[in-house]
Coordinates of C-alpha atoms in Angstrom, one line a residue:
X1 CA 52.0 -42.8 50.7
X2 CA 50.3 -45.8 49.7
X3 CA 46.0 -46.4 50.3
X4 CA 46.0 -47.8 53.5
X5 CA 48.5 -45.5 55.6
X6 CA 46.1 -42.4 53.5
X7 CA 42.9 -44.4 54.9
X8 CA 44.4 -44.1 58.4
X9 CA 45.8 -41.0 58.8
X10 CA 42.4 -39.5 57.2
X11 CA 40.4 -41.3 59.7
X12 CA 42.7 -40.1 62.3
X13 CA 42.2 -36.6 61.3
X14 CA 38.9 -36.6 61.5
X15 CA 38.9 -38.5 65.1
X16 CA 40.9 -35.4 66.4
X17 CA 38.7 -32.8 64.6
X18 CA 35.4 -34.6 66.6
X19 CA 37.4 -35.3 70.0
X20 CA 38.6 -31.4 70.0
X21 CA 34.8 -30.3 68.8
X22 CA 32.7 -32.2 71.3
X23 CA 34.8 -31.8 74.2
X24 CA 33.4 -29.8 77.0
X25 CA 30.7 -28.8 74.2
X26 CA 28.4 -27.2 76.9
X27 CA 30.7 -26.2 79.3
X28 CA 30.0 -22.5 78.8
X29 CA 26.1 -22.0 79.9
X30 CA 25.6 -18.9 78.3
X31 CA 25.6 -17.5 74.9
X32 CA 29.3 -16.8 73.3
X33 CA 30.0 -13.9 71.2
X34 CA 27.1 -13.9 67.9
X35 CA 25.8 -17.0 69.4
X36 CA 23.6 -13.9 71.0
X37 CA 22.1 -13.6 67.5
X38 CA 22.4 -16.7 65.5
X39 CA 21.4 -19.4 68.3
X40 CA 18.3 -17.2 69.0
X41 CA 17.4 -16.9 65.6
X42 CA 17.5 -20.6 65.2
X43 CA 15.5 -21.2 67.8
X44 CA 12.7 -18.3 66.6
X45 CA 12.5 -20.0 63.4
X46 CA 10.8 -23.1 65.6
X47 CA 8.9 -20.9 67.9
X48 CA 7.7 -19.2 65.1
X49 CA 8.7 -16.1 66.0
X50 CA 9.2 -13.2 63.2
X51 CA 13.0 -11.3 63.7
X52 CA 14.8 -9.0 61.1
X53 CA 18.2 -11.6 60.0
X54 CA 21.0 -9.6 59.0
X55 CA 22.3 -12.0 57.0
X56 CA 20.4 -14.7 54.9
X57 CA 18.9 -17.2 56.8
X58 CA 20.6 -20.9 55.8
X59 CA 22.8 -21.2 58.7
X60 CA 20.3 -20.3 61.3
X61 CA 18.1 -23.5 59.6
X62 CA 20.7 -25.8 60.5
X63 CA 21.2 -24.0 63.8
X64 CA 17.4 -24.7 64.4
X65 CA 17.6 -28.1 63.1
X66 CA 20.3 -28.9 65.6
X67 CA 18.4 -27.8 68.6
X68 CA 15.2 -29.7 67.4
X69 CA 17.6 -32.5 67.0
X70 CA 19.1 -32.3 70.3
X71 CA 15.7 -31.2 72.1
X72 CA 14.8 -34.8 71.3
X73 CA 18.0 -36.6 72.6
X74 CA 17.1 -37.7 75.8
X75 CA 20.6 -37.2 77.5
X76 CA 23.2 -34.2 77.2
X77 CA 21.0 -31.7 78.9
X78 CA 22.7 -31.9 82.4
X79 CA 22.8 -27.7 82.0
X80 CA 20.2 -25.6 80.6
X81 CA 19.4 -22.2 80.2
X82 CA 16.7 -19.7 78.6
X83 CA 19.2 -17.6 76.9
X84 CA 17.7 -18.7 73.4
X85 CA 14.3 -17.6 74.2
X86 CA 13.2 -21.3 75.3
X87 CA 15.2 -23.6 77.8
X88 CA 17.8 -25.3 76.2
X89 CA 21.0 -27.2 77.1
X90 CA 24.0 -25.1 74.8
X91 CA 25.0 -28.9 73.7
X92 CA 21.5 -28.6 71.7
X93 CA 22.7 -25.4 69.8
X94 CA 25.7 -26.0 69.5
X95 CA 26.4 -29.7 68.5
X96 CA 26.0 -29.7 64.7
X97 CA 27.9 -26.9 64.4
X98 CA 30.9 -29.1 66.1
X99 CA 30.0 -32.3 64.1
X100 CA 29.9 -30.1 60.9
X101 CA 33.1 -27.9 61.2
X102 CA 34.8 -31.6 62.0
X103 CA 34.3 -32.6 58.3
X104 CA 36.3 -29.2 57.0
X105 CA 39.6 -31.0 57.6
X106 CA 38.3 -33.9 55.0
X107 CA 37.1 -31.6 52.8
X108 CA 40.6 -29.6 52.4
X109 CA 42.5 -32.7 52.1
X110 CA 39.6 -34.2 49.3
X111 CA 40.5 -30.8 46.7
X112 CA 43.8 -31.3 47.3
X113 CA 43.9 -35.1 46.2
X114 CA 41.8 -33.8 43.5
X115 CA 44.0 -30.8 41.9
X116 CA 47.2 -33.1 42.2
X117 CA 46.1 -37.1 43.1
X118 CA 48.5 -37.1 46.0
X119 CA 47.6 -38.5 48.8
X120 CA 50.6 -37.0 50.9
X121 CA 49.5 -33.2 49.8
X122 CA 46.1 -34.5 50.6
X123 CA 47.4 -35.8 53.9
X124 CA 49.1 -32.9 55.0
X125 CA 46.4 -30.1 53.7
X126 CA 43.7 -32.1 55.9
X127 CA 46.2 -32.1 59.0
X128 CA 47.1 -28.5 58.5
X129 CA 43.7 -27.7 58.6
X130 CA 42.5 -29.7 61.8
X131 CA 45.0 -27.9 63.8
X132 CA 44.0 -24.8 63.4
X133 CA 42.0 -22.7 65.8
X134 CA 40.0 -20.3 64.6
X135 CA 38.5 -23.4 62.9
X136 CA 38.0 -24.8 66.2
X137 CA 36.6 -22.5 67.7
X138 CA 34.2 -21.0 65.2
X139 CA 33.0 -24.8 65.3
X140 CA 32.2 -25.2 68.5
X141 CA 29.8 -22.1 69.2
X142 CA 26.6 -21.5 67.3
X143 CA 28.1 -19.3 64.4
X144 CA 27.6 -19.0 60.8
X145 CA 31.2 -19.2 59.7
X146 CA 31.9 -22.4 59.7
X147 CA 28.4 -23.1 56.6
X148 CA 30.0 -20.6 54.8
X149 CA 33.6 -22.2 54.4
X150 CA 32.3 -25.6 54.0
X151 CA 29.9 -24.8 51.1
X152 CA 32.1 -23.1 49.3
X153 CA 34.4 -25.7 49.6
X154 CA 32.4 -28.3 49.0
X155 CA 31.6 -26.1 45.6
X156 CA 35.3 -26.1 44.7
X157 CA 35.2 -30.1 44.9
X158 CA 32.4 -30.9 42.8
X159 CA 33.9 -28.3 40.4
X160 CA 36.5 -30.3 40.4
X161 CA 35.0 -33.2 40.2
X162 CA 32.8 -32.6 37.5
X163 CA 35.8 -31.7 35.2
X164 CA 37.4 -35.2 36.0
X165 CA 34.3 -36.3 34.4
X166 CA 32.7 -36.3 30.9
X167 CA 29.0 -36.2 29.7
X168 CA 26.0 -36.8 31.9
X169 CA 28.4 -37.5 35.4
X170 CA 29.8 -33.9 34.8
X171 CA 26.8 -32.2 34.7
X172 CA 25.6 -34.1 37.6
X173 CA 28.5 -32.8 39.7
X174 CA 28.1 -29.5 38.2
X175 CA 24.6 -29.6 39.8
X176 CA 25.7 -30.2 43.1
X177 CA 28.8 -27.4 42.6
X178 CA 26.2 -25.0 41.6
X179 CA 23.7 -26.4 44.4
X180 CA 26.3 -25.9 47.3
X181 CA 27.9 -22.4 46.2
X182 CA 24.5 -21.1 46.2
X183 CA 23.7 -22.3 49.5
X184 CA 27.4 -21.0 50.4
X185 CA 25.8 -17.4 49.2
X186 CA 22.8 -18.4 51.1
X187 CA 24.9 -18.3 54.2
X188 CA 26.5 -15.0 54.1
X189 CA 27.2 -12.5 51.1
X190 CA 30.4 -13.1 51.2
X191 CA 30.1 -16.9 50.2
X192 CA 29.9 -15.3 47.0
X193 CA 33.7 -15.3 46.7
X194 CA 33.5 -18.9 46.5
X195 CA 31.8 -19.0 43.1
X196 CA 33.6 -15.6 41.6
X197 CA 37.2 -17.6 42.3
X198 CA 35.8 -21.1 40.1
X199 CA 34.8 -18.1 37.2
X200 CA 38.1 -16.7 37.6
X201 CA 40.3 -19.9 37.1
X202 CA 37.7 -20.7 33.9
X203 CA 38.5 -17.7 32.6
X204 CA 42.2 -17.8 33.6
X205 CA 42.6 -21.3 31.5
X206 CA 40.6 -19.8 28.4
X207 CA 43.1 -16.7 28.9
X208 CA 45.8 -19.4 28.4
X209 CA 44.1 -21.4 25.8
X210 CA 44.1 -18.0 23.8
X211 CA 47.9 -17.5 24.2
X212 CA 48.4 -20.7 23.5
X213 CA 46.6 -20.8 20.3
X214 CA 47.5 -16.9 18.8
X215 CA 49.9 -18.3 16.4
X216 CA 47.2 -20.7 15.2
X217 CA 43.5 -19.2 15.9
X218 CA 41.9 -22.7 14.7
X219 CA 43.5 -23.5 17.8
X220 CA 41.5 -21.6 20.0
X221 CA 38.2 -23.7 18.6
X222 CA 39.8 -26.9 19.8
X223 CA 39.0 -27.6 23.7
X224 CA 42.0 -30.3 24.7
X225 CA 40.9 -33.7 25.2
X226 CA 42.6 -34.7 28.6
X227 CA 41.5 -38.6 29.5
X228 CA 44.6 -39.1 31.0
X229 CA 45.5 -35.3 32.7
X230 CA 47.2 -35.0 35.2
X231 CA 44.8 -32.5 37.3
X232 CA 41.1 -31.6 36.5
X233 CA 42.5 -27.9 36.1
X234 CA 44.1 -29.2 32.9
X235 CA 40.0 -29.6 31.4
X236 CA 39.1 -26.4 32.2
X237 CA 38.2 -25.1 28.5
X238 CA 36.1 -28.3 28.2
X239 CA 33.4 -25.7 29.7
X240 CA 31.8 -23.4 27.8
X241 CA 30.0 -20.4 28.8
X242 CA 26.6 -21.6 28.7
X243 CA 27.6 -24.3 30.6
X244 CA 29.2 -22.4 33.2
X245 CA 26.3 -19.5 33.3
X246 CA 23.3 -22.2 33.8
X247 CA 25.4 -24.4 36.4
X248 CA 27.5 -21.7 38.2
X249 CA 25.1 -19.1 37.7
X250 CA 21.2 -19.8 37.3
X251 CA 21.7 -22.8 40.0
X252 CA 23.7 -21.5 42.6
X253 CA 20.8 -17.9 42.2
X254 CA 17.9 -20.6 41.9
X255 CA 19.0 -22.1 45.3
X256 CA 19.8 -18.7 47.0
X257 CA 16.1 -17.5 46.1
X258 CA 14.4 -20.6 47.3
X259 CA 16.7 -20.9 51.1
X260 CA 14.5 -17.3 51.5
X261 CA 10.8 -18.7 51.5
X262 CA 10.3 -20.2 55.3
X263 CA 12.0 -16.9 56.6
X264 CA 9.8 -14.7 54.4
X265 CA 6.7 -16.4 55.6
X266 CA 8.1 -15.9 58.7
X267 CA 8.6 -11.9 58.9
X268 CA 6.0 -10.9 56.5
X269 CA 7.0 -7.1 57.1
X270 CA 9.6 -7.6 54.4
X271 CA 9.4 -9.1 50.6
X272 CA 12.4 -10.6 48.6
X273 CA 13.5 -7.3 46.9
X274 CA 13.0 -5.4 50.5
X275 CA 14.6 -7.6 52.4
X276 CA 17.6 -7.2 51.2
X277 CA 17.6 -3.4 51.3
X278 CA 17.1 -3.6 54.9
X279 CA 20.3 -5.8 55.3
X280 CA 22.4 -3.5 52.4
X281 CA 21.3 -0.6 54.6
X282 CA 22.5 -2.4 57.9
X283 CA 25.6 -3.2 56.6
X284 CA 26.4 0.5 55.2
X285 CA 25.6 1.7 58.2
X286 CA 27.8 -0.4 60.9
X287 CA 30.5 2.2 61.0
X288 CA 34.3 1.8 59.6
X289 CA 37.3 -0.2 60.7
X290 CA 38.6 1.5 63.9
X291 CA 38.2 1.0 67.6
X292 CA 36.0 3.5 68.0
X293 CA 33.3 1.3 66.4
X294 CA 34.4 -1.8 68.2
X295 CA 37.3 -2.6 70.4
X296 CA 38.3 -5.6 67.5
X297 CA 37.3 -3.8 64.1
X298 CA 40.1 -5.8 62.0
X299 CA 40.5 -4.2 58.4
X300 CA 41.9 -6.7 56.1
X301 CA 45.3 -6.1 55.7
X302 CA 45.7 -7.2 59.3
X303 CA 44.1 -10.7 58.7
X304 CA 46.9 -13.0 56.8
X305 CA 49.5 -11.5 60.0
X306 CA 47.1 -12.1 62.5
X307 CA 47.8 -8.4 64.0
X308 CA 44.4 -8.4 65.5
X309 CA 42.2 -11.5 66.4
X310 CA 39.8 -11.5 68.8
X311 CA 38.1 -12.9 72.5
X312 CA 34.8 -14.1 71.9
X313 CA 34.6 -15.4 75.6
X314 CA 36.5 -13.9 78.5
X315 CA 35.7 -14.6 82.4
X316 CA 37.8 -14.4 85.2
X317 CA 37.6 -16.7 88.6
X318 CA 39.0 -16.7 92.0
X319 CA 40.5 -20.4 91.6
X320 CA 39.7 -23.4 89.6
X321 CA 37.1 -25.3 91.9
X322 CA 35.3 -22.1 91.4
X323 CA 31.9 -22.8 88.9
X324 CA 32.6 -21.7 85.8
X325 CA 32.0 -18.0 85.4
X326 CA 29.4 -16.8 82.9
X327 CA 27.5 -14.1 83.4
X328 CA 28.5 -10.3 84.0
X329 CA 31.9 -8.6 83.8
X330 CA 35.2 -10.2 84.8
X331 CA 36.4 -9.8 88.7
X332 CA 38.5 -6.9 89.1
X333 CA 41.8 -6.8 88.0
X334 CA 44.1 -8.9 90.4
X335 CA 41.2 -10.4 92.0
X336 CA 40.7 -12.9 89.3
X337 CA 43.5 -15.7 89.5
X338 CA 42.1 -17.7 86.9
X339 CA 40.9 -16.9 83.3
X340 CA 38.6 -18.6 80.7
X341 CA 39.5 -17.5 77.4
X342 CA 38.2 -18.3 74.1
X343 CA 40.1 -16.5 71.2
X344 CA 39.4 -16.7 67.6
X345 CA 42.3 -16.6 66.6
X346 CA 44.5 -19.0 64.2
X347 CA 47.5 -21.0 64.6
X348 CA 50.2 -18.3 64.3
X349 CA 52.6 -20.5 62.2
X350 CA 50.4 -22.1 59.8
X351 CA 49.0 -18.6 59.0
X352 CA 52.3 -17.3 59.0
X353 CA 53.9 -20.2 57.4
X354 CA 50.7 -20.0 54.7
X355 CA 51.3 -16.6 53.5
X356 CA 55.0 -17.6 53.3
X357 CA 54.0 -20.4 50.8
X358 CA 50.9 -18.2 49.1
X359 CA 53.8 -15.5 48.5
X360 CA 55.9 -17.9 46.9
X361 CA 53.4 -19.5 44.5
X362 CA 53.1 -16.0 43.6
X363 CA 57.0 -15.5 43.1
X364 CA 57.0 -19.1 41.1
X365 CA 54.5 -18.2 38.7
X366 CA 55.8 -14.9 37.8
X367 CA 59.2 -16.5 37.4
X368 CA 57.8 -19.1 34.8
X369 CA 55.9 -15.8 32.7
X370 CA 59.7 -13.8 32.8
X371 CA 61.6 -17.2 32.1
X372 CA 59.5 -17.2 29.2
X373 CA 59.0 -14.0 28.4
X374 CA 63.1 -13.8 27.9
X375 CA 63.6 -17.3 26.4
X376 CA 61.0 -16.3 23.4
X377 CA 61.0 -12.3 23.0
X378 CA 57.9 -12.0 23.3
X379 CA 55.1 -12.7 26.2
X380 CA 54.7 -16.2 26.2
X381 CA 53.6 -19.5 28.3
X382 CA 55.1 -23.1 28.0
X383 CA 53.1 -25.6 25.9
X384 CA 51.4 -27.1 28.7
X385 CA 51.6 -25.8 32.2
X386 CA 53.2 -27.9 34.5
X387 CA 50.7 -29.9 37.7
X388 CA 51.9 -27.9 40.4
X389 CA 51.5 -24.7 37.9
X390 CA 47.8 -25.6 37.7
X391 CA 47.6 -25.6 41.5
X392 CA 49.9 -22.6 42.3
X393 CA 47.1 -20.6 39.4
X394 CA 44.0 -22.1 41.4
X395 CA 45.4 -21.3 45.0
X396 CA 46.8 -17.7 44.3
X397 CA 43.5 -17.1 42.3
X398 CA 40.9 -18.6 45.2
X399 CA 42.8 -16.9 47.9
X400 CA 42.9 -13.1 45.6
X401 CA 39.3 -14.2 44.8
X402 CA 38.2 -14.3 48.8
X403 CA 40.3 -11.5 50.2
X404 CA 40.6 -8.9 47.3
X405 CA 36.9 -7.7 48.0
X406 CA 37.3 -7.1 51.7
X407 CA 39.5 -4.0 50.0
X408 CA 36.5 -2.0 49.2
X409 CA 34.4 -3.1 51.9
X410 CA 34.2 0.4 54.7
X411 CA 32.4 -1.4 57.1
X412 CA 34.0 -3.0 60.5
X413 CA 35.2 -6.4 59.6
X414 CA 36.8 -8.6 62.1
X415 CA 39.3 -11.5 62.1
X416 CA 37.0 -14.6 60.6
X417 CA 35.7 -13.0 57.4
X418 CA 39.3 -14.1 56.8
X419 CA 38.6 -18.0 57.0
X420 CA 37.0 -18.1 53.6
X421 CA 40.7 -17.0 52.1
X422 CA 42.7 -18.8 54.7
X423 CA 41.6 -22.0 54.2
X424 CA 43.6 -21.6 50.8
X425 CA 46.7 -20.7 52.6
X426 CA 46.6 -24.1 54.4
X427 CA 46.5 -25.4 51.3
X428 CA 49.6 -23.7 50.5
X429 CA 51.4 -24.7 52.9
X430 CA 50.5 -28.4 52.3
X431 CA 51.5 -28.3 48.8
X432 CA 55.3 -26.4 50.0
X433 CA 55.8 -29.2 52.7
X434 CA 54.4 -31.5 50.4
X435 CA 57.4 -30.8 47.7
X436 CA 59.9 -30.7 50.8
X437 CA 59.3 -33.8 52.2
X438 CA 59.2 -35.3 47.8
X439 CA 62.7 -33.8 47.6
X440 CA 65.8 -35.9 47.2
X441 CA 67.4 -33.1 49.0
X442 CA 67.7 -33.6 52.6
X443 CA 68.0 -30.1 53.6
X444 CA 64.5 -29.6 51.7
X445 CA 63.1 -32.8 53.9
X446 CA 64.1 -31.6 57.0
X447 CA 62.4 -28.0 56.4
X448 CA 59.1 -29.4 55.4
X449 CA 59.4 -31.6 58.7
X450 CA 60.4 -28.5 60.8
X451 CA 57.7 -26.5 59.5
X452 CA 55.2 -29.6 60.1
X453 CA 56.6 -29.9 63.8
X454 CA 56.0 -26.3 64.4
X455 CA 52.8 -26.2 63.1
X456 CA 51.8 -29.5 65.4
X457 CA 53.4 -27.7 68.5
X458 CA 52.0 -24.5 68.2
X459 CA 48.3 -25.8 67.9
X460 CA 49.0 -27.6 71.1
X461 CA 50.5 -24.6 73.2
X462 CA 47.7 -22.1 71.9
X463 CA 45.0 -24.7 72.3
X464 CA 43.6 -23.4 75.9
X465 CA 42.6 -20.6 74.4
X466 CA 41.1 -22.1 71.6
X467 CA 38.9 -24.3 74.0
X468 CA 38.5 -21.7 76.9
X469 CA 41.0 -23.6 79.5
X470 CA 41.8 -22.4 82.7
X471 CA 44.9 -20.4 82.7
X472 CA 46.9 -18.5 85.0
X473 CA 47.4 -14.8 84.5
X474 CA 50.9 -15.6 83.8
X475 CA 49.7 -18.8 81.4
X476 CA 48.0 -16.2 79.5
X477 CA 50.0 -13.5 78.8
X478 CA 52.2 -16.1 77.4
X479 CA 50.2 -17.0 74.9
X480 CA 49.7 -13.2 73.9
X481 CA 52.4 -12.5 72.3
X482 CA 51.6 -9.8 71.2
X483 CA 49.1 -6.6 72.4
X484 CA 47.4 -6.5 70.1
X485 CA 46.1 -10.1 70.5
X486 CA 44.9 -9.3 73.7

């Protein structure tokens, strides 16, 4: 794919990421799902108005930046409501949430140019990515999610930026990496995972280093010198540990402390240390994964199947001229004829497709460790790892890195704590089709286009549930495949 064709589709991408956000933005005049809690709580922090946060405060900032914002945009406030404590049109708390969760797609697509410098994987891992819908839909409500995921992310791409780099321009991307996981952190605790998967591939390429140097220890003091590697990954041991403990560690802790002071002179009840004792405490005491708790408690071995996602928005109506419902409980059953629903739930194929792919960068480098360990008699790694080796190490790592913990977590969890891990999946899947469609085999070709058309299709047929469509009863329950969707 030549510069041009890449410049295009990009720009395309991103037109359909902001067309699908912004549409019907503030058709629902109410409050969906945690928008309860986190559109309020941007809107306390500019009525001044002390509240106990649950979660650290960055992403209700930006949520009350937004509605100052919007409060002074003199159009877009055709529907208002006082749902956030003040009167507000939802477009006002809602629309930098869409413009922001648009850029994720771009994002994707710029770590995958950088871990390989193709534009096709690039290509495809920003499609992949657009035409998912929990994505969608977590961008298009006043959540947190969506700050979380693109932190993080945009964490892992100054990381990798800053070792395609040398000198003073690495540290200066190492600043920003260490600047952005820390507000990722600053987001939610679980942003956390972010940073803990860029230590685990550092010390995954020193494991190798050491391997690779145990016949020869005066090896192990020689860092490679890459001008001309073929991924950042491959500079990796160009980091040392002070290096990585001030940028990835005293940053990223410097920033979380600092995203703290306007809330603390906000709720002066609490200090730094107490603060978060209240929110440990709330946590441990939110009750386990089961039903009992709440109807959508998800523990995380039902995430990368999608066995249980959830309805953040559900109304029912008599017919389609009908205002749109959005107060109180749905009509009773067989009195409503048409329903609004807004799942959070991803596109079933590239998730399943994803964990496909993750499963078999796990089956290829386990295959290269046993080729090896046979060939030589004794455990051993190839001289230099392979590009798509590097990337396979990076994705299984990231995605281990961002789901693993959810293992020992006894709390009730729910389908998007997922989206920090999945968003590694798509790039899975991108980097399988990727190879497909690079084959000279034409069976291989016509797979990674099969598996591209699916994924296209099925974002299109689950799509009026990502944006809260009318449907008919029948409409619906075609789109729930399962019942445990439902």
């Amino acid at each position: 794919m030549n510069k041009k064709w890449f410049r295009i589709g990009m720009v395309s991408v991103f037109i359909l990421s902001v067309a699908l956000r912004f549409w019907g933005l503030e058709r629902f005049n109410t409050l969906v799902f945690d928008e309860l809690y986190f559109a309020k709580f941007g809107n306390n922090y500019l009525t001044h108005t002390p509240f106990f946060n649950a979660h650290p405060p960055l992403s209700q900032y930006i949520i009350g930046i937004g509605i100052w914002i919007g409060s002074h945009i003199p159009f877009w406030h055709d529907t208002v409501n006082g749902l956030t404590g003040s009167l507000r049109s939802p477009w006002t708390y809602r629309w930098l949430n869409a413009l922001t969760g648009s850029f994720i797609p771009l994002v994707v697509a710029a770590i995958a140019y950088q871990l390989s410098y193709r534009r096709s994987f690039a290509m495809l891992a920003g499609l992949f990515t657009a035409c998912d819908g929990i994505f969608l839909v977590e961008s298009r409500y006043a959540l947190s999610n969506i700050y979380i995921v693109i932190f993080g992310l945009l964490g892992h791409w100054f990381f990798l930026l800053a070792l395609d780099n040398q000198n003073r321009r690495r540290s200066f991307w190492l600043v920003f990496a260490g600047i952005t996981f820390g507000a990722s952190v600053g987001t939610k605790w679980n942003g956390l995972w972010f940073l803990s998967g860029a230590y685990l591939v550092w010390i995954a390429a020193w494991v190798i280093h050491l391997i690779h140097s145990f016949p020869n220890p005066k090896l192990f003091f020689t860092s490679p010198s890459s001008p001309s590697s073929q991924t950042p990954l491959q500079n990796l041991t160009q980091l040392n540990i002070f290096q990585m403990l001030f940028y990835l560690g005293i940053i990223p802790a410097f920033i979380y402390s600092i995203i703290w002071i306007p809330h603390l002179q906000l709720d002066k009840r609490y200090g730094f240390i107490a603060v978060h004792q209240e929110i440990l405490k709330f946590h441990l005491h939110l009750g386990g994964n089961s039903p009992n708790v709440h109807p959508y408690c998800a523990a995380w071995y039902k995430w990368p199947l999608m066995t249980r996602p959830m309805a953040y928005y559900y109304q029912t109506a008599k017919s389609i001229t009908e205002p749109l419902p959005v107060m109180g409980p749905p009509l009773p059953p067989g009195a409503g004829k048409v329903i609004y629903d807004v799942h959070a739930m991803g596109n079933p194929f590239l998730w399943w497709f994803g964990v496909a792919a993750m499963l078999f960068l796990v089956g290829m480098l386990g295959s290269q460790v046993v080729i090896f360990l046979v060939k030589e008699k004794r455990f051993s790694l190839p001289a230099t790892l392979s590009v798509d080796t590097w990337i396979a190490l990076y994705l299984v790592i990231n995605y281990t890195a961002n789901l693993l913990p959810w293992v020992e977590v006894t709390r009730c969890a729910f389908i998007y704590h997922y989206m920090c891990a999945v968003v590694f999946v798509f790039l899975a899947i991108a980097w399988f089709v990727d190879q497909c469609l690079r084959s000279y085999y034409q069976q291989l070709r016509a797979l990674g286009v099969t598996i591209t058309f699916i994924i296209l299709v099925a974002f299109i047929f689950w799509m009026p549930i990502y944006l809260g469509l009318p449907l008919s009863p029948d409409d619906y329950k075609l789109r729930m495949w399962f019942n445990s969707w439902i």
